[in-house]
Amino acid sequence: MDKPIKSAGESAEEIIAWAKDHEMETCFDRAEKQKPCPIGESGACCKVCHMGPCRLVGKNAEEEATGVCGATLSTVAARNMLRMIAAGTAAHSDHARDMALTLLAVANEEVSDFKIKDVKKLYRVAGILEVEFEGRPVLDVARDVATLFVEDFGRQKGAINYAIKRAPEKTRKRWEKWGIVPRGVDREVVEALHRTNIGVDHDPDHLLTHGLKVALADGWGGSMISTDITDILFGTPAPVKAEASFGIFKEDEVNLIVHGHEPTLAEVIVDTVGEPEMIEYAKSKGAKGINLGGMCCTANEILMRHGIPTAGGFTNQELGIMTGLIDVMTVDVQCIMPAIATLSKKFHTKVITTSEKAKMQGAEHIEYDEHRAKEVAIKIIKTACDNFPNRTTKGSHITKKSTLIGGFSEEYIAYMQGGKWRASFRPLNDAIIAGRIRGVVGLAGCDNPRVPSTGIHKFIATELIKNDVLIVSTGCGSAACGTAGYLTPEMALENAGPGLREVCEAIGIPPILHLGACVDNSRILTIVTAMAKEGGLSDEIAGMPAVGIAPEWMSEKALAIGAYFAASGVPCIFGGESPVGASEEVTKIMTDVWFERFMGTLEFEPDPEKMLERALNYIDAARENLKLRKYEPGKFGTERVLMDMAARREITPHAGVGGINESEG
Ligand code: XCC
């Protein structure tokens, strides 16, 4: 297919066509019918009280328009942005709180279905938190670590642990100077809602400064806590082979799909699904076995650790059901379209909600409880098996897939650059200094039906690696690259610029490193922190030749992520129209003013070519400021040696955090 109409995913596009033929609606159709309200889209609508909603429009809206209370356009746009950042922070952090409480329950031996898998990571985290770990029982250390993390949510004064114990000193100094060191996650989110209430904070700069503080509570609090606890409980990821797209569904097996964000129940399902009793149960229903797959970020969590295949990102969820092959889609929290419950009624698929926080009309509810996780997992698996005989021929049955390598963590990236005893970021920093690698881009965020979905991710990814930019990806950005077949060393090295290719071949990595779920954007923070500590580049996060890009974002979580990167010193370019575009003043604060204070920005650019140009400009300007050698395209590179899996395994043998694990999913 030459020109994608709705999705850039070939199979997705075929299923969309099938849906059209069968008169079924998808998010793509609804996006077409439901044009964004231009007033709300640009941040000019205020609905924080019932004197409105007020629309701050008109020729000189910035100077003249006000709401009934007198709020100006810049106040309204800044308030809207702060509320969105707070909501995004709340989502990541409420997920993180559950992880912290699970770790505490494990430490207190209140739950039996979880244990600490990665003691080394627990000790590493304990070291950062200044918790004594040598010679102490593992569960005692875990209890102290979990208690400190739980305190990070409800702390009233002081600072979130990682913000002061993990961020580079100079980065922290900037936060102190501008008063944005976050105290406790809950406090910052509640204060954001208070400040944006009718008649409280009206100064746009003051409001947005709090936006950065809330966001830091996400990045260096909620999200980082979640990543670390997930590693402690389920293992720190190491490269693993998996598959992506609709071809992961099997015609002759029970297809059970886990969708959403939380890894706990999904982990227990992974552990249980292969048990002989479950396989026998599936066979008794006429299936050859049970095929577990994922969607969105729950998929990323179990792909990173077990190589469980992914059916893709956000816009694939309805399309997956339309294959007619999913027996159960179990969902937890975040990014779940309520449309799937209605759609599932047209097929045999059962949608099961599992979180006490999230129910959906038309879905079955089997509530997850960490105290009886295995029991819940068995119930879900059996429900999927019971539903297998109800499968009909209805559905597109379109199944194509790609192979991918995922599972990159900060720990593994350091390991692969120096081995078990000399893990470091030296080779990466040296490659950047020499100009072999031009810079690093974090390619993250959702896929969006308002553009040919996954298409801008694919465009940006190929252009960046062509320009010798190393990509670290997360969330649906990773899913977009994975379903397109971009997350393999072979394919991507074909497209990478010669300098980047040389480095990737030497270390044995793909030029796009899949770091995990949306909460794992925190891994990018710790990677850039490690690069700053390694030396030779910037001695803080600010000023690094690094940029964040979320080309198809749609979730408020993405704004929280963009804002914590901006506050940490990374310019972030988001696609689509700006949600504060109505106000020049607010736009200026989030770009020029934030760059001056933190060397980070949160800016919006709908044109993919311009997005790319801006990113490369930031990278080149940072190189110049750091007095690094000017990047020259094509300067480096030797004859191409494409490595196969066997060759790569020789370079990265299983040791320490491990080599590449092949998994059948
Ligand atoms: Fe959701 Fe995490 Fe966005 Fe994907 S990328 S659509 S937030 S699943 Ni985080």
XYZ file of C-alpha atoms and ligand atoms in Angstrom:
674
model
C 0.000 0.000 0.000
C 1.711 3.205 -1.114
C -0.162 5.927 0.615
C -1.642 5.118 3.986
C -5.089 6.540 4.391
C -5.882 5.901 8.008
C -3.060 3.803 9.377
C 0.490 3.347 8.192
C 0.353 -0.238 9.399
C -0.249 -2.453 6.377
C -2.338 -5.040 8.236
C -4.141 -2.321 10.179
C -5.100 -0.695 6.894
C -6.432 -4.027 5.592
C -8.564 -4.534 8.685
C -9.880 -0.972 8.435
C -10.940 -1.775 4.864
C -12.569 -5.003 6.081
C -14.435 -3.008 8.746
C -15.707 -0.620 6.108
C -17.000 -3.487 3.984
C -18.779 -4.893 7.018
C -20.138 -1.543 8.180
C -18.281 -1.506 11.433
C -16.963 1.671 12.932
C -13.460 2.296 14.288
C -11.702 5.185 16.029
C -10.533 6.225 12.562
C -14.114 6.769 11.414
C -15.035 8.551 14.620
C -11.973 10.787 14.303
C -13.149 11.740 10.845
C -16.718 12.442 11.940
C -15.758 14.220 15.134
C -13.536 17.137 14.156
C -11.729 18.659 17.143
C -13.408 21.740 18.570
C -10.969 24.488 17.502
C -11.540 26.485 20.701
C -10.865 23.620 23.053
C -8.085 22.228 20.864
C -5.991 25.372 21.196
C -6.560 25.834 24.936
C -9.004 28.762 24.677
C -11.968 27.126 26.396
C -12.416 27.488 30.144
C -14.793 25.182 31.970
C -13.499 25.291 35.512
C -16.707 26.861 36.821
C -20.353 27.006 35.871
C -20.435 30.655 34.861
C -19.024 29.289 31.615
C -17.824 27.409 29.701
C -16.192 30.589 28.404
C -14.673 30.801 24.934
C -11.753 33.199 24.754
C -11.806 33.958 21.069
C -11.788 36.953 18.775
C -9.339 39.013 16.809
C -7.214 40.220 19.703
C -8.148 37.419 22.062
C -4.760 37.418 23.777
C -5.173 41.083 24.795
C -8.910 41.500 24.982
C -10.845 38.284 25.580
C -11.718 37.278 29.113
C -14.007 34.818 30.816
C -16.911 35.946 33.013
C -14.512 36.132 35.989
C -12.010 38.166 33.979
C -9.535 35.336 33.373
C -7.378 36.103 30.348
C -6.506 33.737 27.533
C -3.032 33.102 28.918
C -4.464 32.254 32.353
C -6.983 29.880 30.824
C -4.479 28.151 28.524
C -1.923 27.788 31.333
C -4.580 26.425 33.682
C -5.714 23.899 31.090
C -2.142 22.760 30.556
C -1.485 22.406 34.293
C -4.632 20.316 34.708
C -3.604 18.011 31.879
C -0.108 17.553 33.303
C -1.601 16.804 36.726
C -3.973 14.217 35.254
C -1.141 12.531 33.381
C 1.002 12.504 36.507
C -1.878 11.040 38.505
C -2.279 8.196 36.014
C 1.371 7.100 36.055
C 1.681 7.647 39.761
C -1.450 5.844 40.852
C -0.152 2.854 38.916
C 3.192 3.353 40.701
C 1.514 3.535 44.105
C -0.007 0.101 43.488
C 3.453 -1.203 42.615
C 4.882 0.247 45.846
C 2.067 -1.293 47.888
C 2.630 -4.643 46.171
C 6.340 -4.508 47.015
C 5.440 -3.722 50.618
C 2.975 -6.617 50.714
C 5.673 -8.940 49.327
C 8.164 -7.709 51.942
C 5.600 -8.287 54.696
C 4.834 -11.748 53.285
C 1.178 -10.855 52.906
C 1.022 -12.158 49.346
C 2.273 -15.468 48.036
C 2.020 -15.091 44.257
C 4.867 -12.593 43.967
C 8.458 -12.658 45.073
C 11.544 -10.579 44.540
C 13.106 -11.803 41.330
C 15.892 -9.271 40.950
C 17.739 -8.920 44.243
C 20.627 -7.176 42.482
C 18.289 -4.423 41.326
C 16.781 -4.196 44.822
C 20.275 -3.607 46.211
C 21.036 -1.040 43.525
C 17.871 0.867 44.377
C 18.576 0.517 48.111
C 22.033 1.997 47.491
C 20.549 5.030 45.731
C 17.994 5.490 48.529
C 20.748 5.121 51.161
C 19.104 2.047 52.654
C 21.574 -0.334 54.288
C 21.471 -3.654 52.456
C 24.667 -5.577 53.103
C 24.195 -8.548 55.380
C 20.483 -7.859 55.875
C 17.622 -10.199 54.973
C 16.296 -9.386 51.488
C 12.739 -8.837 52.694
C 13.896 -6.320 55.323
C 15.672 -4.323 52.625
C 12.580 -4.572 50.406
C 10.379 -3.325 53.250
C 12.583 -0.263 53.818
C 12.720 0.486 50.099
C 8.938 0.065 49.702
C 8.273 2.262 52.745
C 10.418 5.073 51.346
C 8.622 4.820 48.020
C 5.184 4.847 49.663
C 6.258 7.990 51.532
C 7.059 9.646 48.198
C 3.340 9.758 47.456
C 2.071 11.289 50.683
C 5.025 13.442 51.761
C 3.978 16.969 52.733
C 7.409 18.600 53.048
C 10.890 17.863 51.769
C 11.567 16.182 48.450
C 10.834 13.049 46.489
C 13.761 10.696 47.068
C 14.998 10.233 43.520
C 14.739 13.965 42.739
C 17.500 14.652 45.207
C 19.332 11.327 45.350
C 19.463 10.374 41.694
C 19.291 13.428 39.437
C 22.619 15.054 38.482
C 23.549 17.747 40.996
C 23.439 20.586 38.473
C 20.005 19.502 37.296
C 18.763 19.508 40.884
C 20.294 22.950 41.447
C 18.212 24.349 38.599
C 15.083 22.870 40.189
C 15.994 24.379 43.553
C 16.598 27.772 41.970
C 13.151 27.777 40.381
C 11.384 26.134 43.304
C 10.254 23.019 41.484
C 11.735 20.196 43.558
C 8.616 18.043 44.029
C 7.605 17.216 47.603
C 5.145 14.339 47.353
C 3.256 13.117 44.299
C -0.185 13.486 45.849
C 0.571 16.909 47.256
C 1.698 18.303 43.902
C -1.309 16.882 42.055
C -3.777 18.166 44.656
C -2.121 21.578 44.652
C -2.414 21.693 40.856
C -6.160 21.069 41.103
C -6.463 23.704 43.824
C -4.484 26.319 41.920
C -6.579 25.822 38.790
C -9.868 26.107 40.664
C -11.940 29.224 39.972
C -10.299 32.273 41.483
C -6.948 30.949 42.703
C -3.737 31.144 40.647
C -3.949 33.418 37.598
C -0.349 34.080 36.625
C 0.471 31.896 33.589
C 4.173 31.583 34.399
C 3.410 30.710 38.021
C 0.843 28.110 36.945
C 3.183 26.527 34.419
C 6.080 26.480 36.870
C 3.887 24.340 39.078
C 3.195 22.217 35.987
C 6.911 21.406 35.897
C 6.924 20.573 39.596
C 3.987 18.182 39.215
C 5.601 16.628 36.175
C 8.878 16.069 38.035
C 6.849 14.217 40.670
C 5.884 11.915 37.823
C 9.249 11.487 36.107
C 11.520 11.251 39.135
C 8.705 9.966 41.362
C 5.791 7.881 40.128
C 7.181 6.664 36.824
C 10.698 5.966 38.074
C 9.336 4.201 41.152
C 7.121 2.041 38.981
C 9.951 1.091 36.627
C 12.277 0.165 39.466
C 9.751 -1.841 41.467
C 8.634 -3.697 38.345
C 12.297 -4.591 37.709
C 12.753 -5.679 41.345
C 9.671 -7.887 41.328
C 9.792 -9.251 37.798
C 13.377 -8.784 36.633
C 15.372 -6.059 34.917
C 14.901 -6.456 31.168
C 17.623 -7.753 28.880
C 17.301 -8.076 25.097
C 14.673 -10.533 24.043
C 13.240 -11.584 20.706
C 9.492 -11.272 20.186
C 6.862 -10.741 17.521
C 4.440 -7.942 16.742
C 1.225 -7.171 14.865
C -1.992 -9.116 14.245
C -0.151 -12.217 13.093
C 0.565 -13.035 16.713
C -2.986 -14.414 16.984
C -3.274 -18.127 16.306
C -6.150 -19.810 14.495
C -5.859 -23.060 16.413
C -5.070 -21.811 19.900
C -6.906 -19.850 22.564
C -5.931 -16.200 22.098
C -5.792 -14.315 25.377
C -4.794 -10.650 25.124
C -3.774 -8.446 28.056
C -4.284 -4.741 27.402
C -3.645 -1.632 29.487
C -0.694 -0.720 31.668
C -0.249 -2.666 34.863
C 2.237 -5.517 34.900
C 1.219 -7.427 38.060
C -1.750 -9.527 36.933
C -0.179 -9.934 33.491
C 2.964 -11.401 35.105
C 0.919 -13.999 36.970
C -0.931 -14.850 33.764
C 2.462 -15.300 32.040
C 3.541 -17.666 34.830
C 0.286 -19.633 34.801
C -0.651 -19.881 31.149
C 1.886 -22.563 30.316
C 1.037 -24.853 33.229
C 0.029 -28.385 32.128
C -3.358 -28.066 33.816
C -4.147 -24.940 31.774
C -2.960 -26.504 28.518
C -5.073 -29.579 29.218
C -8.041 -27.340 29.905
C -7.537 -25.550 26.568
C -7.268 -28.885 24.766
C -10.478 -30.075 26.365
C -12.131 -27.150 24.609
C -10.699 -28.112 21.232
C -7.719 -25.734 21.106
C -4.117 -26.799 20.554
C -2.837 -24.556 23.322
C -3.033 -21.076 24.774
C -1.475 -18.116 23.051
C -0.843 -15.100 25.249
C -0.341 -11.699 23.668
C -0.434 -8.081 24.725
C -1.541 -4.666 23.635
C -0.380 -1.132 24.505
C 1.810 -0.911 27.596
C 0.819 -4.072 29.468
C 2.198 -5.673 26.313
C 5.414 -3.701 26.588
C 5.886 -4.800 30.209
C 5.679 -8.527 29.472
C 7.408 -8.248 26.113
C 10.416 -6.629 27.789
C 10.772 -9.436 30.328
C 9.415 -12.555 28.629
C 9.225 -11.898 24.901
C 5.430 -12.152 24.947
C 4.259 -10.887 21.536
C 2.399 -7.610 21.064
C -0.582 -6.946 18.842
C 0.499 -3.302 18.739
C -0.401 0.035 20.212
C -3.426 2.139 20.999
C -5.126 2.285 17.586
C -4.846 -1.473 17.083
C -7.218 -2.431 19.903
C -10.471 -2.398 17.932
C -8.726 -3.839 14.883
C -7.478 -6.757 16.973
C -11.035 -7.670 17.915
C -12.005 -7.392 14.247
C -9.668 -10.233 13.340
C -12.294 -12.413 15.026
C -9.515 -14.350 16.725
C -9.371 -12.908 20.249
C -11.165 -15.094 22.779
C -10.603 -12.806 25.741
C -9.225 -9.302 25.915
C -8.501 -8.495 29.538
C -7.978 -4.832 30.370
C -6.697 -2.985 33.424
C -6.186 0.791 33.311
C -5.400 3.593 30.835
C -5.729 3.850 27.048
C -8.574 1.375 26.845
C -11.226 2.560 24.394
C -14.711 1.989 25.764
C -15.628 1.200 22.150
C -14.138 -2.282 22.495
C -16.898 -3.456 24.842
C -19.575 -2.567 22.272
C -17.529 -3.873 19.370
C -16.830 -7.189 21.106
C -20.576 -7.932 21.054
C -20.353 -8.246 17.271
C -17.824 -11.033 17.672
C -17.388 -13.861 20.140
C -14.679 -11.896 22.034
C -15.155 -11.323 25.744
C -13.769 -8.125 27.249
C -12.886 -8.485 30.924
C -12.136 -5.533 33.186
C -9.862 -6.352 36.119
C -9.089 -3.154 38.024
C -11.214 -1.988 40.922
C -10.682 1.490 39.475
C -11.905 0.805 35.970
C -15.159 -0.764 34.873
C -16.860 -0.601 31.506
C -20.476 -1.112 30.545
C -20.823 -4.233 28.455
C -17.682 -5.874 29.827
C -17.413 -8.691 32.327
C -15.619 -7.752 35.566
C -13.211 -10.149 37.249
C -11.510 -8.104 39.909
C -7.800 -8.449 40.425
C -6.576 -8.634 43.977
C -2.896 -9.150 44.691
C -3.776 -11.482 47.584
C -5.372 -13.971 45.192
C -3.584 -13.075 41.964
C -3.122 -16.661 40.787
C -6.787 -17.503 41.367
C -7.821 -14.491 39.272
C -5.319 -15.412 36.556
C -6.682 -18.976 36.379
C -10.245 -17.685 36.160
C -9.335 -15.400 33.261
C -7.385 -18.090 31.408
C -10.259 -20.565 31.805
C -12.780 -17.980 30.621
C -10.692 -17.555 27.472
C -10.559 -21.335 26.967
C -14.320 -21.627 27.545
C -14.878 -19.017 24.884
C -12.685 -20.704 22.253
C -15.485 -23.046 21.005
C -17.627 -19.953 20.358
C -15.187 -18.665 17.755
C -16.776 -18.320 14.330
C -15.438 -17.557 10.891
C -16.542 -13.950 11.324
C -13.708 -11.465 11.281
C -10.984 -10.298 8.945
C -8.608 -13.101 10.003
C -5.778 -10.891 8.748
C -2.556 -12.094 10.253
C 0.887 -10.796 9.401
C 3.674 -10.234 11.873
C 7.205 -8.926 12.286
C 10.055 -9.921 14.500
C 11.543 -7.480 16.972
C 14.149 -7.185 19.676
C 13.030 -5.472 22.874
C 14.207 -5.464 26.453
C 16.751 -2.652 26.760
C 17.231 -1.219 30.240
C 19.746 1.313 31.510
C 21.531 -1.570 33.223
C 21.734 -3.622 30.056
C 22.886 -0.715 27.905
C 25.715 -0.076 30.387
C 26.519 -3.785 30.496
C 26.734 -4.170 26.748
C 29.219 -1.301 26.590
C 31.668 -2.784 29.045
C 30.625 -6.228 30.227
C 29.774 -7.359 33.715
C 32.724 -5.744 35.489
C 33.205 -2.587 33.481
C 29.655 -1.606 32.592
C 29.692 2.006 31.442
C 28.433 4.609 29.036
C 31.929 5.463 27.792
C 31.620 4.007 24.282
C 28.320 5.780 23.692
C 29.646 9.108 24.944
C 32.815 8.678 22.871
C 30.778 7.897 19.759
C 28.785 11.081 20.301
C 31.915 13.121 20.954
C 33.527 11.789 17.768
C 30.392 12.496 15.732
C 29.738 8.863 14.820
C 26.475 9.259 16.652
C 24.997 12.697 16.104
C 22.740 12.588 19.165
C 20.012 10.670 20.935
C 16.258 10.945 20.508
C 13.610 9.530 22.814
C 10.790 8.544 20.449
C 7.743 8.065 22.587
C 4.051 8.606 22.947
C 0.864 7.295 21.530
C -0.297 6.506 18.026
C -3.181 8.645 16.893
C -6.094 8.104 14.508
C -6.066 11.811 13.590
C -3.018 11.212 11.414
C -2.200 8.085 9.413
C -1.556 6.326 12.693
C 1.970 5.009 13.342
C 3.017 6.773 10.116
C 4.771 9.740 11.711
C 6.575 7.403 14.106
C 7.856 5.431 11.131
C 8.880 8.527 9.193
C 10.714 10.106 12.132
C 12.389 6.818 13.083
C 13.793 6.125 9.618
C 14.935 9.707 9.062
C 16.648 9.936 12.445
C 18.644 6.759 12.100
C 19.592 7.798 8.566
C 20.992 10.919 10.228
C 23.061 8.869 12.679
C 20.758 9.570 15.619
C 20.375 6.747 18.123
C 16.738 6.225 19.124
C 15.434 5.042 22.456
C 11.742 4.282 22.268
C 8.876 3.494 24.619
C 5.130 2.981 24.713
C 3.213 2.996 21.469
C 6.253 4.539 19.752
C 7.930 1.186 20.282
C 4.812 -0.656 19.178
C 4.696 1.423 15.981
C 8.337 0.639 15.219
C 7.907 -2.986 16.255
C 4.852 -3.722 14.125
C 6.620 -2.051 11.186
C 9.570 -4.411 11.616
C 11.974 -1.619 12.590
C 13.178 -3.105 15.873
C 15.569 -5.602 14.375
C 19.269 -4.947 13.946
C 19.177 -6.271 10.387
C 16.400 -4.107 9.043
C 17.323 -0.932 10.854
C 21.018 -1.216 10.137
C 20.133 -1.232 6.456
C 18.769 2.254 6.960
C 21.104 3.682 9.575
C 23.709 6.276 8.717
C 27.273 4.922 8.482
C 28.489 6.259 11.857
C 25.536 4.939 13.814
C 25.712 1.663 11.920
C 29.355 1.222 12.837
C 28.638 1.749 16.537
C 25.610 -0.550 16.488
C 27.585 -3.271 14.769
C 30.463 -2.946 17.191
C 28.232 -3.171 20.250
C 25.694 -5.499 18.674
C 22.532 -3.453 19.106
C 19.749 -2.199 16.898
C 19.716 1.574 16.297
C 16.272 1.765 17.922
C 16.320 0.524 21.512
C 12.938 -0.499 22.935
C 12.991 0.585 26.582
C 9.490 -0.496 27.574
C 6.174 1.028 28.595
C 5.237 4.705 29.015
C 6.295 4.681 32.668
C 9.678 3.482 31.421
C 10.391 6.882 29.930
C 12.020 7.171 33.337
C 14.700 4.861 31.914
C 15.577 7.670 29.497
C 16.107 9.995 32.481
C 18.476 7.546 34.129
C 20.285 6.841 30.843
C 20.930 10.561 30.263
C 21.952 10.889 33.915
C 24.456 8.065 33.407
C 25.772 9.805 30.280
C 26.201 13.048 32.257
C 28.086 11.200 35.007
C 30.292 9.394 32.494
C 31.764 12.727 31.380
C 32.851 14.306 28.141
C 29.425 15.649 27.269
C 27.301 17.867 29.489
C 27.668 17.400 33.248
C 23.912 17.719 33.680
C 20.951 16.558 31.618
C 20.534 20.038 30.143
C 22.737 20.690 27.166
C 23.007 17.077 26.012
C 22.540 16.446 22.286
C 19.255 14.777 23.170
C 15.652 15.496 22.189
C 12.273 13.959 23.032
C 9.692 13.471 20.268
C 6.073 12.358 20.704
C 4.839 12.690 17.127
C 1.333 11.267 17.568
C 0.625 11.881 21.276
C -2.948 12.027 22.492
C -2.906 11.154 26.213
C -2.482 13.626 29.068
C 0.238 11.275 30.296
C 2.317 12.304 27.301
C 2.145 15.949 28.410
C 3.319 14.990 31.898
C 6.237 13.139 30.291
C 7.068 16.060 28.001
C 6.978 18.466 30.938
C 9.279 16.366 33.134
C 11.748 16.084 30.289
C 11.536 19.842 29.730
C 12.205 20.496 33.434
C 15.064 17.997 33.364
C 16.683 19.820 30.430
C 15.484 18.070 27.274
C 13.704 19.901 24.428
C 10.531 17.996 23.552
C 8.733 18.236 20.238
C 5.156 16.999 20.133
C 3.090 16.447 17.007
C -0.343 17.821 16.227
C -1.814 21.218 16.940
C -0.683 22.845 20.186
C -3.137 22.499 23.099
C -2.000 25.989 24.171
C -1.690 27.361 20.646
C -4.294 30.079 21.252
C -1.960 31.884 23.634
C 1.316 33.258 22.367
C 2.351 34.078 25.905
C 1.895 30.526 27.150
C 3.613 29.137 24.054
C 6.546 31.449 24.726
C 6.792 30.382 28.374
C 6.873 26.713 27.428
C 9.553 27.275 24.797
C 11.807 30.343 25.226
C 11.362 30.831 28.979
C 11.714 27.162 29.883
C 14.721 26.845 27.591
C 16.389 29.776 29.301
C 15.770 28.312 32.746
C 16.098 24.575 32.172
C 17.322 24.149 28.572
C 14.202 22.102 27.902
C 10.980 22.897 26.072
C 7.549 21.472 25.375
C 6.635 22.560 21.876
C 4.186 21.452 19.207
C 4.684 20.994 15.484
C 2.186 19.225 13.255
C 4.475 18.964 10.205
C 6.664 15.818 10.458
C 9.420 17.308 8.273
C 9.648 20.369 10.486
C 9.559 18.189 13.591
C 12.593 16.364 12.285
C 14.363 19.573 11.329
C 13.795 21.073 14.769
C 15.091 17.945 16.485
C 18.278 17.906 14.399
C 18.757 21.633 14.987
C 18.578 21.137 18.750
C 21.051 18.285 18.544
C 23.496 20.232 16.381
C 23.210 23.336 18.578
C 23.928 21.236 21.687
C 26.967 19.727 19.950
C 28.209 23.190 19.126
C 27.701 24.444 22.686
C 29.583 21.451 24.031
C 32.342 22.186 21.482
C 32.053 18.713 20.029
C 33.302 17.911 16.566
C 30.857 19.146 13.951
C 28.677 16.310 12.748
C 29.470 15.449 9.141
C 27.085 13.101 7.363
C 28.822 10.066 5.918
C 32.198 10.816 7.523
C 32.324 7.525 9.363
C 31.504 4.014 8.432
C 33.238 1.007 7.057
C 32.113 -1.730 4.801
C 28.755 -3.041 5.936
C 28.841 -6.158 8.064
C 25.327 -7.105 8.936
C 25.268 -9.280 11.997
C 22.943 -12.160 12.537
C 21.610 -13.276 15.902
C 24.416 -15.788 16.406
C 27.112 -13.196 15.832
C 25.446 -10.760 18.183
C 25.179 -13.401 20.848
C 28.923 -13.841 20.696
C 29.412 -10.167 21.453
C 26.790 -10.040 24.203
C 26.988 -13.387 25.957
C 24.635 -14.293 28.781
C 26.273 -12.868 31.862
C 25.405 -10.231 34.393
C 22.141 -8.856 33.168
C 22.096 -11.315 30.307
C 22.370 -11.516 26.568
C 19.651 -11.794 23.966
C 16.963 -14.231 24.987
C 14.977 -15.856 22.287
C 11.437 -16.542 23.238
C 8.583 -18.107 21.433
C 6.196 -15.908 23.312
Fe -1.440 4.964 25.828
Fe 0.983 3.444 27.151
Fe -0.012 6.660 24.698
Fe 0.196 4.176 24.076
S 1.852 5.545 24.469
S -1.519 5.367 23.780
S -0.466 6.723 26.741
S -0.378 3.004 25.770
Ni 2.401 5.741 26.543
